[in-house]
Coordinates of C-alpha atoms in Angstrom, one line a residue:
X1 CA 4.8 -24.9 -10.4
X2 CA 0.9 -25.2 -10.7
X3 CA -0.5 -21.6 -10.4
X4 CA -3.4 -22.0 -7.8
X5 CA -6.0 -18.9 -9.5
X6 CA -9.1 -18.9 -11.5
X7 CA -9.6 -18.0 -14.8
X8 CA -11.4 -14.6 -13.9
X9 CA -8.1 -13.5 -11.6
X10 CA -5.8 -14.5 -14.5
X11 CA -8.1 -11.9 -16.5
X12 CA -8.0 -9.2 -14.1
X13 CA -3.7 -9.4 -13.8
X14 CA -3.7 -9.7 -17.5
X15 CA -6.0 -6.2 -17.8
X16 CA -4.9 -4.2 -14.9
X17 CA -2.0 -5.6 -13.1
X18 CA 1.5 -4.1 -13.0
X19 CA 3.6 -7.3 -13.6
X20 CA 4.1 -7.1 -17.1
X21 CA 6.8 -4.1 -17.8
X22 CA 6.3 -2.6 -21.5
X23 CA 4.5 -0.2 -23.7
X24 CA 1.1 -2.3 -23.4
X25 CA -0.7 0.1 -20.7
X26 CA -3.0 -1.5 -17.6
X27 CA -6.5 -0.9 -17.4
X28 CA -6.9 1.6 -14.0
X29 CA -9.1 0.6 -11.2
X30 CA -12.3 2.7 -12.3
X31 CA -11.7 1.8 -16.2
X32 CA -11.9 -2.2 -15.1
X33 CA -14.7 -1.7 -12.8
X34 CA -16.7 0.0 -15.8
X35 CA -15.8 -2.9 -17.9
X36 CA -17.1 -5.5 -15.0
X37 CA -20.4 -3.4 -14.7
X38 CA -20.9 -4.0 -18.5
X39 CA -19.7 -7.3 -18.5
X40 CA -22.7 -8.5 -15.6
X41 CA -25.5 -6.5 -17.4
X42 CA -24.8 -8.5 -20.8
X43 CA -24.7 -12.4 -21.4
X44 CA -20.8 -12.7 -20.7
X45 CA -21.1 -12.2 -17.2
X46 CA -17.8 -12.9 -16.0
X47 CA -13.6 -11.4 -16.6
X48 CA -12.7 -15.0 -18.1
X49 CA -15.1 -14.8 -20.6
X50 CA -12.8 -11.9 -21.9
X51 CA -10.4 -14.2 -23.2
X52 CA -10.5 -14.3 -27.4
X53 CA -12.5 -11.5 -27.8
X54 CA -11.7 -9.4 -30.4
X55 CA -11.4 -5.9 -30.3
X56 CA -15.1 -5.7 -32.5
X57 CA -17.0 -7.9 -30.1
X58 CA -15.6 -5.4 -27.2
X59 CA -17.1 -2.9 -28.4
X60 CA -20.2 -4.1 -30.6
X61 CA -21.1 -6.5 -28.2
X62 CA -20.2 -5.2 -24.3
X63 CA -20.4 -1.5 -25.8
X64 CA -16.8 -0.9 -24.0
X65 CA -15.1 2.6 -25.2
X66 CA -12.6 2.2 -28.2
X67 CA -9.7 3.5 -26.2
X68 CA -10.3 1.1 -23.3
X69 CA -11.1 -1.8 -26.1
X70 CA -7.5 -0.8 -28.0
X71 CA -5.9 -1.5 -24.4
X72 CA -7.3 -4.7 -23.5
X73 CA -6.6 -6.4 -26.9
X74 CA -2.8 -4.8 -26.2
X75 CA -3.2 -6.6 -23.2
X76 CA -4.1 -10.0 -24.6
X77 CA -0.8 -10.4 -26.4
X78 CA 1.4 -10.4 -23.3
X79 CA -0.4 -13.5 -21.4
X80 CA 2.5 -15.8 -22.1
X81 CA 4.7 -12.9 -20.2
X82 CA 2.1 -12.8 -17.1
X83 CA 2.0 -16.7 -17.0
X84 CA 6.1 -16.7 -16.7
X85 CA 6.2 -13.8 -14.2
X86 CA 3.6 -15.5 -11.9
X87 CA 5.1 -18.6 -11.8
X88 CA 8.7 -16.8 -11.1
X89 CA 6.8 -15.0 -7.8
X90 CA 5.8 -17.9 -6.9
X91 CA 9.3 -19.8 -6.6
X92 CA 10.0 -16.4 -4.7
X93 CA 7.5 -17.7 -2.2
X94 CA 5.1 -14.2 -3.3
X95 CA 1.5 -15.1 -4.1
X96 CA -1.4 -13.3 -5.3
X97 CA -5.2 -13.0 -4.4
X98 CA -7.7 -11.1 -6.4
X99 CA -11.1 -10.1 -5.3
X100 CA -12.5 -13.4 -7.3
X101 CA -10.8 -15.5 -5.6
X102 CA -12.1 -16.8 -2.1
X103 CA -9.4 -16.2 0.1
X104 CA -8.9 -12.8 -1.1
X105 CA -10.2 -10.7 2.7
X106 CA -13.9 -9.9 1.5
X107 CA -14.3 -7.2 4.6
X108 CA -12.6 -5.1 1.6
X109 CA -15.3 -5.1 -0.4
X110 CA -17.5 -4.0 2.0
X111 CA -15.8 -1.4 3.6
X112 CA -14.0 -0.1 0.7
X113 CA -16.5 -0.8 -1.8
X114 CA -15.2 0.6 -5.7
X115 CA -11.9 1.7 -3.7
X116 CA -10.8 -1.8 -3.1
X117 CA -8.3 -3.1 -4.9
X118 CA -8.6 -5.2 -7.7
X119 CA -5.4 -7.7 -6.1
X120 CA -2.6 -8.3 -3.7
X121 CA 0.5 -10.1 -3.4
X122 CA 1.3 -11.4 -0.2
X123 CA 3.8 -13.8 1.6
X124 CA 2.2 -16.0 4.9
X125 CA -0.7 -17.3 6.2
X126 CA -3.6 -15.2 4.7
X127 CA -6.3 -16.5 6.5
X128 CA -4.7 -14.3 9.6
X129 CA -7.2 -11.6 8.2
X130 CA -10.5 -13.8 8.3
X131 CA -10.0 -12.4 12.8
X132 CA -11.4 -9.2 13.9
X133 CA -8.1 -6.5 13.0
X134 CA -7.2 -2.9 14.6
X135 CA -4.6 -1.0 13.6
X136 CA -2.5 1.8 15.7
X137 CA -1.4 4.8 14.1
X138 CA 0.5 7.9 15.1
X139 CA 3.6 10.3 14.5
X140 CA 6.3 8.7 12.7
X141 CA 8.9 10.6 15.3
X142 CA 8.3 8.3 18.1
X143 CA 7.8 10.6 21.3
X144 CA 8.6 9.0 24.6
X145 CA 5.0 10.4 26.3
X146 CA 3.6 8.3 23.6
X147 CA 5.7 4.8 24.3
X148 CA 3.9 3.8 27.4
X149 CA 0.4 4.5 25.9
X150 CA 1.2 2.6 22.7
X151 CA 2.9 0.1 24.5
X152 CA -0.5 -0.4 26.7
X153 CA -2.6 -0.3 23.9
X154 CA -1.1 -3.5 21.8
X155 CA -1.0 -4.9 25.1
X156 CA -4.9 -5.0 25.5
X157 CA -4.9 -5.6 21.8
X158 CA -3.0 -9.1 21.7
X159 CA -5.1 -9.7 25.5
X160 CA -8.2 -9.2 23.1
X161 CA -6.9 -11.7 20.7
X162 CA -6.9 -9.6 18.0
X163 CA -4.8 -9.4 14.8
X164 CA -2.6 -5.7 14.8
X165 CA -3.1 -4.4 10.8
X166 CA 0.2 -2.1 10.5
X167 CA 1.3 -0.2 7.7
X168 CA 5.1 -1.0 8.0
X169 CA 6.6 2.6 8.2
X170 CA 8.6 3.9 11.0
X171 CA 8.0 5.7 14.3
X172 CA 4.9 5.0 16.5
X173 CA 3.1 2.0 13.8
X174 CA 6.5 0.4 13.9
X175 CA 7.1 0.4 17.3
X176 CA 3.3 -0.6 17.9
X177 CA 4.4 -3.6 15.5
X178 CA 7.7 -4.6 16.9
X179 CA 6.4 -4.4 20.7
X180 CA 3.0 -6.7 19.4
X181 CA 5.5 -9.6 17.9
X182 CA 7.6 -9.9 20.9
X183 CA 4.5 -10.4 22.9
X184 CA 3.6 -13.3 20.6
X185 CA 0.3 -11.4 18.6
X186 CA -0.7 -12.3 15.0
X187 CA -0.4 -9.4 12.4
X188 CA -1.0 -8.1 8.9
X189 CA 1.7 -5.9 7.1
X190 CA 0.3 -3.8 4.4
X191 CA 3.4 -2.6 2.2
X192 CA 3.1 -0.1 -0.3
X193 CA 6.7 -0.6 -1.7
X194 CA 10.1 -2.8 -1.6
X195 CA 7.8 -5.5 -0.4
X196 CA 10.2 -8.1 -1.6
X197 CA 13.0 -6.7 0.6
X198 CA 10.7 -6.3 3.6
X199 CA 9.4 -9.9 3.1
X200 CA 13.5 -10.7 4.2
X201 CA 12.9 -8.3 7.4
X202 CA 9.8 -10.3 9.0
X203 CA 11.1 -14.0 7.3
X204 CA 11.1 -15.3 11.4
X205 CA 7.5 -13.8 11.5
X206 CA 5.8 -15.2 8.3
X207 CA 7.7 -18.3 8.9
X208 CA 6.2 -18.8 12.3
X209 CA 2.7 -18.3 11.0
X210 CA 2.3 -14.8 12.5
X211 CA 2.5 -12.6 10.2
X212 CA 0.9 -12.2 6.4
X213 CA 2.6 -8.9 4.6
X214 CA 0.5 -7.5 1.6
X215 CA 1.0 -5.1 -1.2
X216 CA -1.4 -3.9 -3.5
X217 CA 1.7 -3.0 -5.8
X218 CA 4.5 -4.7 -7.6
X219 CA 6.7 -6.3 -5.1
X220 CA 9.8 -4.6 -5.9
X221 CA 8.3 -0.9 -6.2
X222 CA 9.7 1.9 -4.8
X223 CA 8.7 4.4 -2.8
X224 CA 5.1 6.6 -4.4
X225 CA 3.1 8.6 -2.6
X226 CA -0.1 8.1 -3.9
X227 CA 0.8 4.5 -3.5
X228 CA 1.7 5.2 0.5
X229 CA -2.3 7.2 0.8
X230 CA -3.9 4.1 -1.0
X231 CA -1.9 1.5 1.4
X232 CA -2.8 3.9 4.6
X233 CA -7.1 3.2 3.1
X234 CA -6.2 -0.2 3.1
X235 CA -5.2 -0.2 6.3
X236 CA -8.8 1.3 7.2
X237 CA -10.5 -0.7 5.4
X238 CA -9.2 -4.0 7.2
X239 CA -9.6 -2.7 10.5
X240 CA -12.7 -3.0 12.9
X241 CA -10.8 0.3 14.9
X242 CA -8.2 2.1 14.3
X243 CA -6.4 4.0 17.5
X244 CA -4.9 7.1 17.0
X245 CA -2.0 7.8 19.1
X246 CA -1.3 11.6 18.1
X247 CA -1.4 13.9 14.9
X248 CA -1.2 17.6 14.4
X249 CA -3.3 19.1 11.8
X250 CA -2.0 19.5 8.4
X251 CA 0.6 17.4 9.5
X252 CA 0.9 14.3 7.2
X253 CA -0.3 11.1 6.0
X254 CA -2.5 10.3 9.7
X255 CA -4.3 13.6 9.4
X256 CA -5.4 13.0 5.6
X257 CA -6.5 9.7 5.9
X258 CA -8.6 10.9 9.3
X259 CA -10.2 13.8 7.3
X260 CA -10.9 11.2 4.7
X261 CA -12.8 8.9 6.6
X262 CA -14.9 10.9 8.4
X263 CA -16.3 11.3 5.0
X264 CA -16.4 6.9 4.1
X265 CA -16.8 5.9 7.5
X266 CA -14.0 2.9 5.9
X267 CA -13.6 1.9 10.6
X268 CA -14.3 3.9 13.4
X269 CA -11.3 5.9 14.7
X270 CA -10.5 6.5 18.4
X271 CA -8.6 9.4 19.7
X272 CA -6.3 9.7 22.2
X273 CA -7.7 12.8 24.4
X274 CA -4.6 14.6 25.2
X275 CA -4.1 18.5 24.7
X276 CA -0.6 17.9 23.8
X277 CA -1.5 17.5 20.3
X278 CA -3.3 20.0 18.0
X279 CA -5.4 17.4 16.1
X280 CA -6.2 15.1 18.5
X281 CA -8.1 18.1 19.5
X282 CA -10.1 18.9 16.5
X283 CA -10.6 15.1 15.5
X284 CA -12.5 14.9 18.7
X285 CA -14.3 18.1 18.2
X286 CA -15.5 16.4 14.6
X287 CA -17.0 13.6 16.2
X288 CA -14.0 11.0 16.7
X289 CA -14.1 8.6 19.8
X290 CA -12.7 9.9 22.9
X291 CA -10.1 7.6 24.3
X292 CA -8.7 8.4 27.6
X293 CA -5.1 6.8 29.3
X294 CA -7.6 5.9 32.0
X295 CA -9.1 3.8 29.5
X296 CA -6.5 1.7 28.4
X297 CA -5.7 0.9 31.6
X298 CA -9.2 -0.1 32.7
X299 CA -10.3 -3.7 32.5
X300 CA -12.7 -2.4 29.5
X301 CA -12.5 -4.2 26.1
X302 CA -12.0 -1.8 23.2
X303 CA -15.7 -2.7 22.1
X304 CA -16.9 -1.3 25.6
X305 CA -14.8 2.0 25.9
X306 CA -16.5 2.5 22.2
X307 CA -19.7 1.8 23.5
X308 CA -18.7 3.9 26.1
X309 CA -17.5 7.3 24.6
X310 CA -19.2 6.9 21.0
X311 CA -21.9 9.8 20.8
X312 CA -24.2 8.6 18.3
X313 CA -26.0 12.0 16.3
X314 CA -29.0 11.6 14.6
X315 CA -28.8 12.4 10.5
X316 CA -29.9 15.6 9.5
X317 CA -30.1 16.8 6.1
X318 CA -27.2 18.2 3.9
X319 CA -28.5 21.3 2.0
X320 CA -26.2 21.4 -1.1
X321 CA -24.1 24.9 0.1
X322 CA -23.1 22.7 3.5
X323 CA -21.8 19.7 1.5
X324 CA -18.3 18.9 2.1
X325 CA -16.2 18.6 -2.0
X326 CA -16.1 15.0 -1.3
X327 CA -20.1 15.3 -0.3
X328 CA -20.9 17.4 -3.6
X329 CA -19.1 14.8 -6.1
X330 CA -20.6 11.6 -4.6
X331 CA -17.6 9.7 -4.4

């Protein structure tokens, strides 16, 4: 089987991906976008031209530090191995896209910018995420107050024509996801592990053209939390919106990647305005768009209840003692 990537992706999986299971260690994220930087501001330009250098010319020439030089050249001795388990994903039916090639979703890179990642594997059609995406998130105890609201909200979603991004774990995001397919929408599943397994699950889905499921991990990972927070920024960054169903404070992965974005502004967030729920409360009181029951079942698009309920403050200044940590690093 002829595998369809370009010489700079083949680079990148050979540096940083998590394919290749041995003592030879993978570059991380922030080590390969160093060497990238370095690479542009010399005569090399691009990953491919990585290929047979030595370990003097990585340093000598693209001034790369000796620890991250020792790794790559590691590296360049398993291509044979990477080459074998591509082409054994790919008679699996799992594919990869890396941010060189052109169907890899470029809204990423924008949104996202040094946080994006570097690949994904996916299974389906992944022009699905070339449409204008939202995602809904909320507790993952489904609560039956919530149902009808989330059941009204994919509703207006798929009457939008818009693709629902989902994050694939239970309670309200699965729920949100099951009751969108039956109603005949278009999604994205973003997996953060046992991808393989859930490619089985949504088979009728994928098959059907419906549905594309991502992972920026190795499809037969388990279960990592830092892996679950990255997939959860993913999900952001995809997303035109994201609608918040509920979350309390403190409470979990919702919460954290709410607090987070207020800070990277990755999509704008509505709220649902209901008492019930301790952070719904404080979101809004931070700035996050109100979103009312009455506005779901209004004939408003989701653009116009933004433009409706979005209060737009002026910038004022940030004097260093009224940063926030993430503020006073510059992330």
């Amino acid at each position: 089987m002829r595998i369809q990537l370009n010489l700079d992706s083949i680079a990148v999986l050979l540096f940083c991906g998590d394919l290749i299971v041995d003592n030879t260690a993978p570059l991380s994220l922030e080590e390969w976008n160093d060497v990238e930087r370095k690479l542009k501001s010399s005569s090399r330009k691009t990953p491919s031209k990585l290929f047979g250098m030595n370990k003097d010319t990585l340093i000598q020439i693209l001034g790369i530090d000796e620890y991250i030089a020792y790794k790559m050249i590691a590296r360049l001795s398993t291509l044979n191995d990477l080459m074998f388990a591509l082409a054994n994903l790919e008679n699996e039916g799992i594919f990869i896209t890396t941010k060189y090639e052109d169907n890899y979703p470029k809204v990423l890179m924008t949104s996202l910018k040094k946080r994006a990642p570097l690949y994904f594997y996916y299974v389906g059609d992944l022009s699905i995420t070339s449409s204008p995406m939202i995602s809904v998130v909320g507790p993952q105890d489904l609560e039956r107050r919530l149902n009808s609201f989330t059941k009204n909200v994919v509703t207006k979603i798929y009457d939008e024509e818009k693709v629902l991004v989902s994050n694939g774990t239970k309670g309200t995001d699965a729920y949100a996801l099951k009751t969108f397919m039956n109603l005949g929408g278009k999604a994205v599943c973003i997996v953060s592990d046992h991808m393989f397994d859930k490619k089985k699950t949504y088979s009728k889905y994928i098959k059907d053209g419906r549905m594309v499921l991502m992972s920026a991990v190795d499809p037969f990972a388990y279960f990592n939390v830092t892996n679950a927070l990255d997939r959860n920024i993913y999900v952001c960054g995809l997303c035109d919106n994201q609608i918040i169903t509920a979350t309390h404070i403190n409470s979990g992965s919702v919460w954290f990647t709410t607090i987070q974005n207020f800070h990277y502004h990755w999509t704008k967030q509505l709220v649902l305005d209901d008492d019930h729920y301790g952070g719904n409360i404080r979101l809004l009181e931070m700035g996050a768009i109100k979103l009312t029951y009455e506005d779901i079942l209004s004939l408003l698009t989701i653009e116009q209840i933004i433009e409706k309920n979005e209060v737009v403050e002026e910038e004022v200044e940030v004097l260093v003692d009224q940063m926030s940590i993430y503020e006073f690093l510059d992330e």
